[in-house]
JSON list of C-alpha atoms in Angstrom, two decimals:
[
{"chain": "A", "resi": 17, "resn": "MET", "atom": "CA", "xyz": [-100.69, 44.98, 131.30]},
{"chain": "A", "resi": 18, "resn": "ASN", "atom": "CA", "xyz": [-98.22, 44.45, 133.48]},
{"chain": "A", "resi": 19, "resn": "GLU", "atom": "CA", "xyz": [-97.88, 41.14, 131.97]},
{"chain": "A", "resi": 20, "resn": "ILE", "atom": "CA", "xyz": [-97.42, 42.66, 128.48]},
{"chain": "A", "resi": 21, "resn": "ILE", "atom": "CA", "xyz": [-94.58, 45.06, 129.96]},
{"chain": "A", "resi": 22, "resn": "SER", "atom": "CA", "xyz": [-93.03, 42.26, 131.72]},
{"chain": "A", "resi": 23, "resn": "HIS", "atom": "CA", "xyz": [-93.11, 40.23, 128.11]},
{"chain": "A", "resi": 24, "resn": "ILE", "atom": "CA", "xyz": [-91.47, 42.94, 126.25]},
{"chain": "A", "resi": 25, "resn": "LEU", "atom": "CA", "xyz": [-89.12, 44.41, 128.56]},
{"chain": "A", "resi": 26, "resn": "TYR", "atom": "CA", "xyz": [-87.91, 40.65, 130.38]},
{"chain": "A", "resi": 27, "resn": "SER", "atom": "CA", "xyz": [-85.81, 38.34, 128.76]},
{"chain": "A", "resi": 28, "resn": "ASP", "atom": "CA", "xyz": [-83.23, 35.31, 130.13]},
{"chain": "A", "resi": 29, "resn": "ALA", "atom": "CA", "xyz": [-80.85, 33.63, 128.14]},
{"chain": "A", "resi": 30, "resn": "GLY", "atom": "CA", "xyz": [-81.12, 30.53, 130.40]},
{"chain": "A", "resi": 31, "resn": "SER", "atom": "CA", "xyz": [-77.27, 30.35, 131.59]},
{"chain": "A", "resi": 32, "resn": "ALA", "atom": "CA", "xyz": [-74.85, 33.28, 132.85]},
{"chain": "A", "resi": 33, "resn": "VAL", "atom": "CA", "xyz": [-73.04, 32.39, 130.02]},
{"chain": "A", "resi": 34, "resn": "ASN", "atom": "CA", "xyz": [-75.69, 32.77, 127.31]},
{"chain": "A", "resi": 35, "resn": "ASN", "atom": "CA", "xyz": [-76.24, 36.08, 129.35]},
{"chain": "A", "resi": 36, "resn": "TYR", "atom": "CA", "xyz": [-72.99, 37.41, 128.90]},
{"chain": "A", "resi": 37, "resn": "ALA", "atom": "CA", "xyz": [-72.35, 36.42, 125.73]},
{"chain": "A", "resi": 38, "resn": "LEU", "atom": "CA", "xyz": [-75.67, 38.40, 124.67]},
{"chain": "A", "resi": 39, "resn": "LEU", "atom": "CA", "xyz": [-74.63, 41.58, 126.47]},
{"chain": "A", "resi": 40, "resn": "ALA", "atom": "CA", "xyz": [-71.14, 41.32, 124.56]},
{"chain": "A", "resi": 41, "resn": "PHE", "atom": "CA", "xyz": [-72.98, 41.11, 121.31]},
{"chain": "A", "resi": 42, "resn": "ARG", "atom": "CA", "xyz": [-75.68, 44.06, 122.41]},
{"chain": "A", "resi": 43, "resn": "VAL", "atom": "CA", "xyz": [-72.54, 46.29, 123.30]},
{"chain": "A", "resi": 44, "resn": "LEU", "atom": "CA", "xyz": [-70.44, 45.04, 120.74]},
{"chain": "A", "resi": 45, "resn": "LEU", "atom": "CA", "xyz": [-73.18, 45.78, 117.86]},
{"chain": "A", "resi": 46, "resn": "ALA", "atom": "CA", "xyz": [-74.41, 48.77, 119.26]},
{"chain": "A", "resi": 47, "resn": "PHE", "atom": "CA", "xyz": [-70.59, 50.34, 119.04]},
{"chain": "A", "resi": 48, "resn": "GLU", "atom": "CA", "xyz": [-70.60, 49.51, 115.61]},
{"chain": "A", "resi": 49, "resn": "LEU", "atom": "CA", "xyz": [-73.54, 51.12, 115.10]},
{"chain": "A", "resi": 50, "resn": "PHE", "atom": "CA", "xyz": [-72.93, 54.07, 116.67]},
{"chain": "A", "resi": 51, "resn": "ARG", "atom": "CA", "xyz": [-69.02, 54.36, 115.49]},
{"chain": "A", "resi": 52, "resn": "VAL", "atom": "CA", "xyz": [-69.62, 53.97, 111.38]},
{"chain": "A", "resi": 53, "resn": "HIS", "atom": "CA", "xyz": [-72.98, 55.03, 110.99]},
{"chain": "A", "resi": 54, "resn": "GLY", "atom": "CA", "xyz": [-74.10, 57.83, 113.79]},
{"chain": "A", "resi": 55, "resn": "MET", "atom": "CA", "xyz": [-70.92, 59.33, 113.66]},
{"chain": "A", "resi": 56, "resn": "LYS", "atom": "CA", "xyz": [-71.34, 60.31, 110.29]},
{"chain": "A", "resi": 57, "resn": "LYS", "atom": "CA", "xyz": [-74.64, 61.96, 111.15]},
{"chain": "A", "resi": 58, "resn": "PHE", "atom": "CA", "xyz": [-72.52, 64.54, 112.58]},
{"chain": "A", "resi": 59, "resn": "ARG", "atom": "CA", "xyz": [-69.73, 65.13, 110.39]},
{"chain": "A", "resi": 60, "resn": "LEU", "atom": "CA", "xyz": [-69.89, 67.39, 107.20]},
{"chain": "A", "resi": 61, "resn": "GLU", "atom": "CA", "xyz": [-68.22, 66.19, 104.11]},
{"chain": "A", "resi": 62, "resn": "ASN", "atom": "CA", "xyz": [-67.66, 69.07, 101.98]},
{"chain": "A", "resi": 63, "resn": "GLY", "atom": "CA", "xyz": [-69.66, 71.18, 103.63]},
{"chain": "A", "resi": 64, "resn": "GLN", "atom": "CA", "xyz": [-72.93, 69.36, 103.90]},
{"chain": "A", "resi": 65, "resn": "ARG", "atom": "CA", "xyz": [-73.82, 66.23, 106.77]},
{"chain": "A", "resi": 66, "resn": "GLU", "atom": "CA", "xyz": [-74.36, 63.11, 104.94]},
{"chain": "A", "resi": 67, "resn": "HIS", "atom": "CA", "xyz": [-77.03, 62.12, 102.14]},
{"chain": "A", "resi": 68, "resn": "VAL", "atom": "CA", "xyz": [-80.06, 59.67, 104.34]},
{"chain": "A", "resi": 69, "resn": "PRO", "atom": "CA", "xyz": [-81.50, 58.09, 100.90]},
{"chain": "A", "resi": 70, "resn": "ASN", "atom": "CA", "xyz": [-85.11, 58.51, 100.88]},
{"chain": "A", "resi": 71, "resn": "PRO", "atom": "CA", "xyz": [-86.69, 55.37, 98.81]},
{"chain": "A", "resi": 72, "resn": "LEU", "atom": "CA", "xyz": [-90.02, 55.70, 100.62]},
{"chain": "A", "resi": 73, "resn": "HIS", "atom": "CA", "xyz": [-90.51, 59.43, 99.72]},
{"chain": "A", "resi": 74, "resn": "LEU", "atom": "CA", "xyz": [-91.42, 60.27, 103.33]},
{"chain": "A", "resi": 75, "resn": "PRO", "atom": "CA", "xyz": [-90.95, 63.56, 104.19]},
{"chain": "A", "resi": 76, "resn": "GLU", "atom": "CA", "xyz": [-87.06, 64.97, 104.11]},
{"chain": "A", "resi": 77, "resn": "GLN", "atom": "CA", "xyz": [-86.93, 65.59, 107.79]},
{"chain": "A", "resi": 78, "resn": "LEU", "atom": "CA", "xyz": [-89.05, 62.83, 109.31]},
{"chain": "A", "resi": 79, "resn": "ASN", "atom": "CA", "xyz": [-86.33, 60.58, 107.18]},
{"chain": "A", "resi": 80, "resn": "GLY", "atom": "CA", "xyz": [-83.63, 61.86, 108.71]},
{"chain": "A", "resi": 81, "resn": "LEU", "atom": "CA", "xyz": [-85.28, 62.45, 111.90]},
{"chain": "A", "resi": 82, "resn": "VAL", "atom": "CA", "xyz": [-85.85, 58.25, 111.42]},
{"chain": "A", "resi": 83, "resn": "ALA", "atom": "CA", "xyz": [-82.26, 57.80, 110.16]},
{"chain": "A", "resi": 84, "resn": "THR", "atom": "CA", "xyz": [-80.43, 59.77, 112.76]},
{"chain": "A", "resi": 85, "resn": "PHE", "atom": "CA", "xyz": [-82.41, 58.55, 115.41]},
{"chain": "A", "resi": 86, "resn": "SER", "atom": "CA", "xyz": [-81.50, 54.87, 114.39]},
{"chain": "A", "resi": 87, "resn": "ASP", "atom": "CA", "xyz": [-77.76, 55.94, 114.21]},
{"chain": "A", "resi": 88, "resn": "THR", "atom": "CA", "xyz": [-77.26, 57.70, 117.38]},
{"chain": "A", "resi": 89, "resn": "VAL", "atom": "CA", "xyz": [-79.95, 57.33, 119.84]},
{"chain": "A", "resi": 90, "resn": "VAL", "atom": "CA", "xyz": [-81.20, 53.43, 119.54]},
{"chain": "A", "resi": 91, "resn": "PRO", "atom": "CA", "xyz": [-76.95, 52.43, 120.06]},
{"chain": "A", "resi": 92, "resn": "PHE", "atom": "CA", "xyz": [-77.31, 53.58, 122.94]},
{"chain": "A", "resi": 93, "resn": "LEU", "atom": "CA", "xyz": [-80.56, 52.10, 123.76]},
{"chain": "A", "resi": 94, "resn": "VAL", "atom": "CA", "xyz": [-79.56, 48.82, 123.07]},
{"chain": "A", "resi": 95, "resn": "ALA", "atom": "CA", "xyz": [-75.80, 49.01, 124.63]},
{"chain": "A", "resi": 96, "resn": "LEU", "atom": "CA", "xyz": [-77.47, 49.41, 128.01]},
{"chain": "A", "resi": 97, "resn": "GLY", "atom": "CA", "xyz": [-80.65, 46.94, 127.26]},
{"chain": "A", "resi": 98, "resn": "LEU", "atom": "CA", "xyz": [-83.30, 50.04, 127.47]},
{"chain": "A", "resi": 99, "resn": "VAL", "atom": "CA", "xyz": [-86.47, 49.05, 125.95]},
{"chain": "A", "resi": 100, "resn": "THR", "atom": "CA", "xyz": [-84.26, 47.08, 123.37]},
{"chain": "A", "resi": 101, "resn": "ARG", "atom": "CA", "xyz": [-87.13, 45.47, 121.59]},
{"chain": "A", "resi": 102, "resn": "LEU", "atom": "CA", "xyz": [-88.96, 48.57, 121.28]},
{"chain": "A", "resi": 103, "resn": "ALA", "atom": "CA", "xyz": [-86.01, 50.83, 120.43]},
{"chain": "A", "resi": 104, "resn": "ILE", "atom": "CA", "xyz": [-84.53, 48.76, 117.78]},
{"chain": "A", "resi": 105, "resn": "LEU", "atom": "CA", "xyz": [-87.67, 48.43, 115.14]},
{"chain": "A", "resi": 106, "resn": "PRO", "atom": "CA", "xyz": [-86.72, 52.03, 113.44]},
{"chain": "A", "resi": 107, "resn": "THR", "atom": "CA", "xyz": [-83.11, 50.70, 113.08]},
{"chain": "A", "resi": 108, "resn": "ILE", "atom": "CA", "xyz": [-84.85, 47.03, 111.84]},
{"chain": "A", "resi": 109, "resn": "GLY", "atom": "CA", "xyz": [-86.88, 49.18, 109.25]},
{"chain": "A", "resi": 110, "resn": "VAL", "atom": "CA", "xyz": [-83.80, 51.69, 108.37]},
{"chain": "A", "resi": 111, "resn": "THR", "atom": "CA", "xyz": [-81.38, 48.13, 107.85]},
{"chain": "A", "resi": 112, "resn": "ALA", "atom": "CA", "xyz": [-84.14, 46.45, 105.87]},
{"chain": "A", "resi": 113, "resn": "ILE", "atom": "CA", "xyz": [-85.05, 49.46, 103.49]},
{"chain": "A", "resi": 114, "resn": "GLY", "atom": "CA", "xyz": [-81.17, 49.54, 103.02]},
{"chain": "A", "resi": 115, "resn": "TYR", "atom": "CA", "xyz": [-81.17, 45.88, 101.86]},
{"chain": "A", "resi": 116, "resn": "PHE", "atom": "CA", "xyz": [-83.97, 45.30, 99.69]},
{"chain": "A", "resi": 117, "resn": "ILE", "atom": "CA", "xyz": [-84.58, 48.61, 98.35]},
{"chain": "A", "resi": 118, "resn": "VAL", "atom": "CA", "xyz": [-81.46, 50.98, 98.20]},
{"chain": "A", "resi": 119, "resn": "HIS", "atom": "CA", "xyz": [-79.10, 48.30, 97.64]},
{"chain": "A", "resi": 120, "resn": "ARG", "atom": "CA", "xyz": [-81.01, 45.92, 95.25]},
{"chain": "A", "resi": 121, "resn": "ALA", "atom": "CA", "xyz": [-78.97, 46.07, 93.07]},
{"chain": "A", "resi": 122, "resn": "ASP", "atom": "CA", "xyz": [-75.82, 46.41, 94.43]},
{"chain": "A", "resi": 123, "resn": "SER", "atom": "CA", "xyz": [-73.21, 43.98, 94.67]},
{"chain": "A", "resi": 124, "resn": "PRO", "atom": "CA", "xyz": [-73.21, 41.27, 97.58]},
{"chain": "A", "resi": 125, "resn": "GLU", "atom": "CA", "xyz": [-70.16, 42.95, 99.06]},
{"chain": "A", "resi": 126, "resn": "ILE", "atom": "CA", "xyz": [-72.19, 46.33, 98.85]},
{"chain": "A", "resi": 127, "resn": "ARG", "atom": "CA", "xyz": [-75.58, 44.82, 100.38]},
{"chain": "A", "resi": 128, "resn": "ASP", "atom": "CA", "xyz": [-73.88, 42.75, 103.13]},
{"chain": "A", "resi": 129, "resn": "VAL", "atom": "CA", "xyz": [-73.49, 45.45, 105.35]},
{"chain": "A", "resi": 130, "resn": "PRO", "atom": "CA", "xyz": [-77.44, 46.33, 105.95]},
{"chain": "A", "resi": 131, "resn": "TYR", "atom": "CA", "xyz": [-77.82, 42.31, 105.87]},
{"chain": "A", "resi": 132, "resn": "MET", "atom": "CA", "xyz": [-75.70, 41.75, 108.79]},
{"chain": "A", "resi": 133, "resn": "TYR", "atom": "CA", "xyz": [-77.59, 44.43, 110.86]},
{"chain": "A", "resi": 134, "resn": "THR", "atom": "CA", "xyz": [-80.92, 43.29, 109.73]},
{"chain": "A", "resi": 135, "resn": "LEU", "atom": "CA", "xyz": [-79.87, 39.81, 110.99]},
{"chain": "A", "resi": 136, "resn": "SER", "atom": "CA", "xyz": [-78.55, 40.94, 114.26]},
{"chain": "A", "resi": 137, "resn": "LEU", "atom": "CA", "xyz": [-80.99, 43.50, 115.27]},
{"chain": "A", "resi": 138, "resn": "LEU", "atom": "CA", "xyz": [-83.66, 40.45, 114.29]},
{"chain": "A", "resi": 139, "resn": "LEU", "atom": "CA", "xyz": [-81.59, 38.19, 117.13]},
{"chain": "A", "resi": 140, "resn": "LEU", "atom": "CA", "xyz": [-82.40, 40.93, 119.78]},
{"chain": "A", "resi": 141, "resn": "LEU", "atom": "CA", "xyz": [-85.61, 41.64, 118.84]},
{"chain": "A", "resi": 142, "resn": "VAL", "atom": "CA", "xyz": [-86.39, 37.75, 119.30]},
{"chain": "A", "resi": 143, "resn": "LEU", "atom": "CA", "xyz": [-84.25, 37.09, 122.43]},
{"chain": "A", "resi": 144, "resn": "GLY", "atom": "CA", "xyz": [-84.39, 40.54, 123.91]},
{"chain": "A", "resi": 145, "resn": "PRO", "atom": "CA", "xyz": [-81.36, 42.22, 125.42]},
{"chain": "A", "resi": 146, "resn": "GLY", "atom": "CA", "xyz": [-80.87, 39.16, 128.50]},
{"chain": "A", "resi": 147, "resn": "ARG", "atom": "CA", "xyz": [-80.48, 39.26, 132.05]},
{"chain": "A", "resi": 148, "resn": "TYR", "atom": "CA", "xyz": [-77.86, 41.98, 131.92]},
{"chain": "A", "resi": 149, "resn": "SER", "atom": "CA", "xyz": [-79.73, 44.66, 131.01]},
{"chain": "A", "resi": 150, "resn": "ILE", "atom": "CA", "xyz": [-81.63, 47.82, 132.38]},
{"chain": "A", "resi": 151, "resn": "ASP", "atom": "CA", "xyz": [-84.98, 46.46, 131.37]},
{"chain": "A", "resi": 152, "resn": "VAL", "atom": "CA", "xyz": [-84.69, 43.58, 133.65]},
{"chain": "A", "resi": 153, "resn": "GLN", "atom": "CA", "xyz": [-83.21, 45.32, 136.64]},
{"chain": "A", "resi": 154, "resn": "PHE", "atom": "CA", "xyz": [-86.03, 47.82, 136.28]},
{"chain": "A", "resi": 155, "resn": "LEU", "atom": "CA", "xyz": [-88.41, 44.84, 136.41]},
{"chain": "A", "resi": 156, "resn": "TYR", "atom": "CA", "xyz": [-86.79, 43.10, 139.32]},
{"chain": "A", "resi": 157, "resn": "HIS", "atom": "CA", "xyz": [-87.32, 46.46, 141.49]},
{"chain": "A", "resi": 158, "resn": "LEU", "atom": "CA", "xyz": [-90.95, 46.86, 139.72]},
{"chain": "A", "resi": 159, "resn": "PHE", "atom": "CA", "xyz": [-92.25, 43.39, 140.61]}
]
């Protein structure tokens, strides 16, 4: 069991430069996701909160909860490098659905945003948070 947890949480990009680059990528991506999409969840426009599309016809509360979690909580977990690979899974789902379903008929300029977020999050899923993350520090002290 410890080996499975270690594989999920641990990642090392091979060199200090690569690990710092991954840290910067992770933090800047998380900041932008929260700034642009997360903050919308708190703002009222015309007396109403942001409308979250529901193309999978989930219960409205569940759909809103997943979208809000993906845009508000996940960016902080990603920036800290805390359970990054698991945390980004719902956000990958939200961005991929945005690209493949919600914006499928839109122009490439509109589809570009969910596409780039999905690719960036998939990269983090594969590479992990890097050596400079809470996950790695936790494992270092645990084992």
